[in-house]
């Protein structure tokens, strides 16, 4: 299902529309990627699972555009653990503990973008699917 932002009216934003119109994880995650073509949304009102998906979309976008930065990935590590992507979280955690050039190279080689990228997103889709079916009316 293609996300239809022509539904945007009143106080509904892309997240509200996706919650009302999408019932599977893959389409929901794709709709969340629409964040880059929508105005800022106050995320305080949304459950953590939606914030986690948005965090991972940002992480993936930054990783593809800029590679690993010398910065804290704590919020990404937390989101990865919540989603069930423990190996990715562990690789970033090791980078948090040692941000030498060698550690950055080792960390980058362990990330899903260089290994099983499809599994990474399949896990995110399953996480969204599970939460859509249990928490859609938060």
Short mmCIF file of C-alpha atoms in Angstrom, two decimals:
data_model
loop_
_atom_site.label_atom_id
_atom_site.label_comp_id
_atom_site.label_asym_id
_atom_site.label_seq_id
_atom_site.Cartn_x
_atom_site.Cartn_y
_atom_site.Cartn_z
CA UNK A 1 0.00 0.00 0.00
CA UNK A 2 1.41 3.36 -1.00
CA UNK A 3 1.11 6.01 1.71
CA UNK A 4 -1.44 8.59 0.62
CA UNK A 5 -0.62 11.99 2.07
CA UNK A 6 -3.61 13.52 0.30
CA UNK A 7 -5.52 12.37 3.41
CA UNK A 8 -3.67 14.96 5.47
CA UNK A 9 -6.24 17.38 6.80
CA UNK A 10 -7.03 19.19 10.01
CA UNK A 11 -4.73 18.11 12.80
CA UNK A 12 -3.82 14.76 11.28
CA UNK A 13 -0.19 14.25 10.38
CA UNK A 14 1.53 11.44 8.51
CA UNK A 15 1.72 9.29 11.66
CA UNK A 16 -1.98 9.68 12.46
CA UNK A 17 -2.91 8.90 8.87
CA UNK A 18 -0.68 5.83 8.80
CA UNK A 19 -2.17 4.56 12.07
CA UNK A 20 -5.67 4.94 10.65
CA UNK A 21 -5.05 3.54 7.17
CA UNK A 22 -2.26 0.97 7.38
CA UNK A 23 -2.50 -2.44 8.97
CA UNK A 24 0.85 -4.10 8.22
CA UNK A 25 4.34 -3.39 9.46
CA UNK A 26 6.17 -2.98 6.18
CA UNK A 27 3.75 -0.38 4.84
CA UNK A 28 3.71 1.40 8.19
CA UNK A 29 7.51 1.67 8.27
CA UNK A 30 7.49 2.92 4.66
CA UNK A 31 4.93 5.57 5.68
CA UNK A 32 7.16 6.64 8.58
CA UNK A 33 9.93 7.31 6.08
CA UNK A 34 7.66 10.06 4.78
CA UNK A 35 8.81 12.08 7.78
CA UNK A 36 11.34 13.82 5.58
CA UNK A 37 8.66 15.38 3.41
CA UNK A 38 6.40 16.44 6.27
CA UNK A 39 6.67 19.20 8.83
CA UNK A 40 7.98 18.50 12.30
CA UNK A 41 5.65 16.38 14.41
CA UNK A 42 5.62 16.47 18.21
CA UNK A 43 6.35 12.86 19.08
CA UNK A 44 5.49 13.14 22.80
CA UNK A 45 1.97 11.88 22.17
CA UNK A 46 3.09 8.69 20.42
CA UNK A 47 4.16 5.39 21.97
CA UNK A 48 7.80 4.36 22.15
CA UNK A 49 7.47 1.79 19.37
CA UNK A 50 6.71 4.56 16.85
CA UNK A 51 9.61 6.66 18.16
CA UNK A 52 11.89 3.60 17.86
CA UNK A 53 10.94 3.14 14.20
CA UNK A 54 11.58 6.81 13.46
CA UNK A 55 14.94 6.61 15.28
CA UNK A 56 15.98 3.63 13.16
CA UNK A 57 14.91 5.35 9.94
CA UNK A 58 17.08 8.34 10.92
CA UNK A 59 19.96 6.03 11.88
CA UNK A 60 19.80 4.21 8.55
CA UNK A 61 19.59 7.45 6.58
CA UNK A 62 22.56 8.98 8.41
CA UNK A 63 24.57 5.77 8.09
CA UNK A 64 24.00 5.61 4.35
CA UNK A 65 24.74 9.28 3.80
CA UNK A 66 27.60 9.89 6.22
CA UNK A 67 28.76 6.56 7.62
CA UNK A 68 29.48 6.34 11.32
CA UNK A 69 30.05 9.57 13.17
CA UNK A 70 31.99 10.12 16.36
CA UNK A 71 28.88 10.74 18.44
CA UNK A 72 26.69 9.01 20.99
CA UNK A 73 24.37 6.37 19.60
CA UNK A 74 22.60 5.74 22.92
CA UNK A 75 19.09 6.43 21.60
CA UNK A 76 19.79 4.22 18.57
CA UNK A 77 21.17 1.43 20.79
CA UNK A 78 18.04 1.61 22.95
CA UNK A 79 15.78 1.48 19.90
CA UNK A 80 17.74 -1.42 18.37
CA UNK A 81 17.44 -3.40 21.61
CA UNK A 82 13.69 -2.69 21.86
CA UNK A 83 13.19 -3.86 18.27
CA UNK A 84 15.29 -7.00 18.81
CA UNK A 85 18.34 -6.07 16.73
CA UNK A 86 20.77 -7.00 19.49
CA UNK A 87 23.88 -7.59 17.37
CA UNK A 88 23.61 -4.16 15.77
CA UNK A 89 23.06 -2.61 19.20
CA UNK A 90 26.10 -4.43 20.59
CA UNK A 91 28.31 -3.24 17.73
CA UNK A 92 27.32 0.37 18.41
CA UNK A 93 27.73 -0.12 22.15
CA UNK A 94 31.31 -1.24 21.58
CA UNK A 95 31.87 1.90 19.53
CA UNK A 96 30.52 4.01 22.42
CA UNK A 97 33.18 2.45 24.65
CA UNK A 98 36.07 2.90 22.19
CA UNK A 99 35.75 5.38 19.34
CA UNK A 100 39.22 4.91 17.89
CA UNK A 101 39.54 4.73 14.12
CA UNK A 102 40.13 0.97 14.36
CA UNK A 103 36.97 0.51 16.45
CA UNK A 104 34.94 2.55 13.98
CA UNK A 105 36.13 0.31 11.14
CA UNK A 106 35.40 -2.85 13.13
CA UNK A 107 31.97 -1.59 14.14
CA UNK A 108 31.05 -0.55 10.61
CA UNK A 109 31.98 -3.99 9.27
CA UNK A 110 29.57 -5.61 11.74
CA UNK A 111 26.55 -3.48 10.87
CA UNK A 112 23.59 -4.83 8.93
CA UNK A 113 24.18 -2.37 6.10
CA UNK A 114 27.31 -4.40 5.30
CA UNK A 115 25.89 -7.82 6.10
CA UNK A 116 22.22 -8.77 6.29
CA UNK A 117 20.43 -5.51 5.52
CA UNK A 118 17.23 -7.30 4.52
CA UNK A 119 17.06 -9.07 7.89
CA UNK A 120 17.47 -5.71 9.64
CA UNK A 121 14.41 -4.24 7.94
CA UNK A 122 12.40 -7.48 8.16
CA UNK A 123 12.89 -7.33 11.93
CA UNK A 124 11.73 -3.70 12.01
CA UNK A 125 8.68 -4.61 9.87
CA UNK A 126 7.80 -7.47 12.24
CA UNK A 127 8.17 -5.15 15.24
CA UNK A 128 5.83 -2.62 13.61
CA UNK A 129 3.39 -5.37 12.66
CA UNK A 130 3.26 -6.70 16.22
CA UNK A 131 2.71 -3.23 17.66
CA UNK A 132 0.13 -2.20 15.07
CA UNK A 133 -1.91 -5.24 16.03
CA UNK A 134 -1.69 -4.62 19.78
CA UNK A 135 -1.24 -0.86 20.28
CA UNK A 136 -2.95 0.88 17.38
CA UNK A 137 -5.27 2.86 19.60
CA UNK A 138 -2.62 3.88 22.14
#
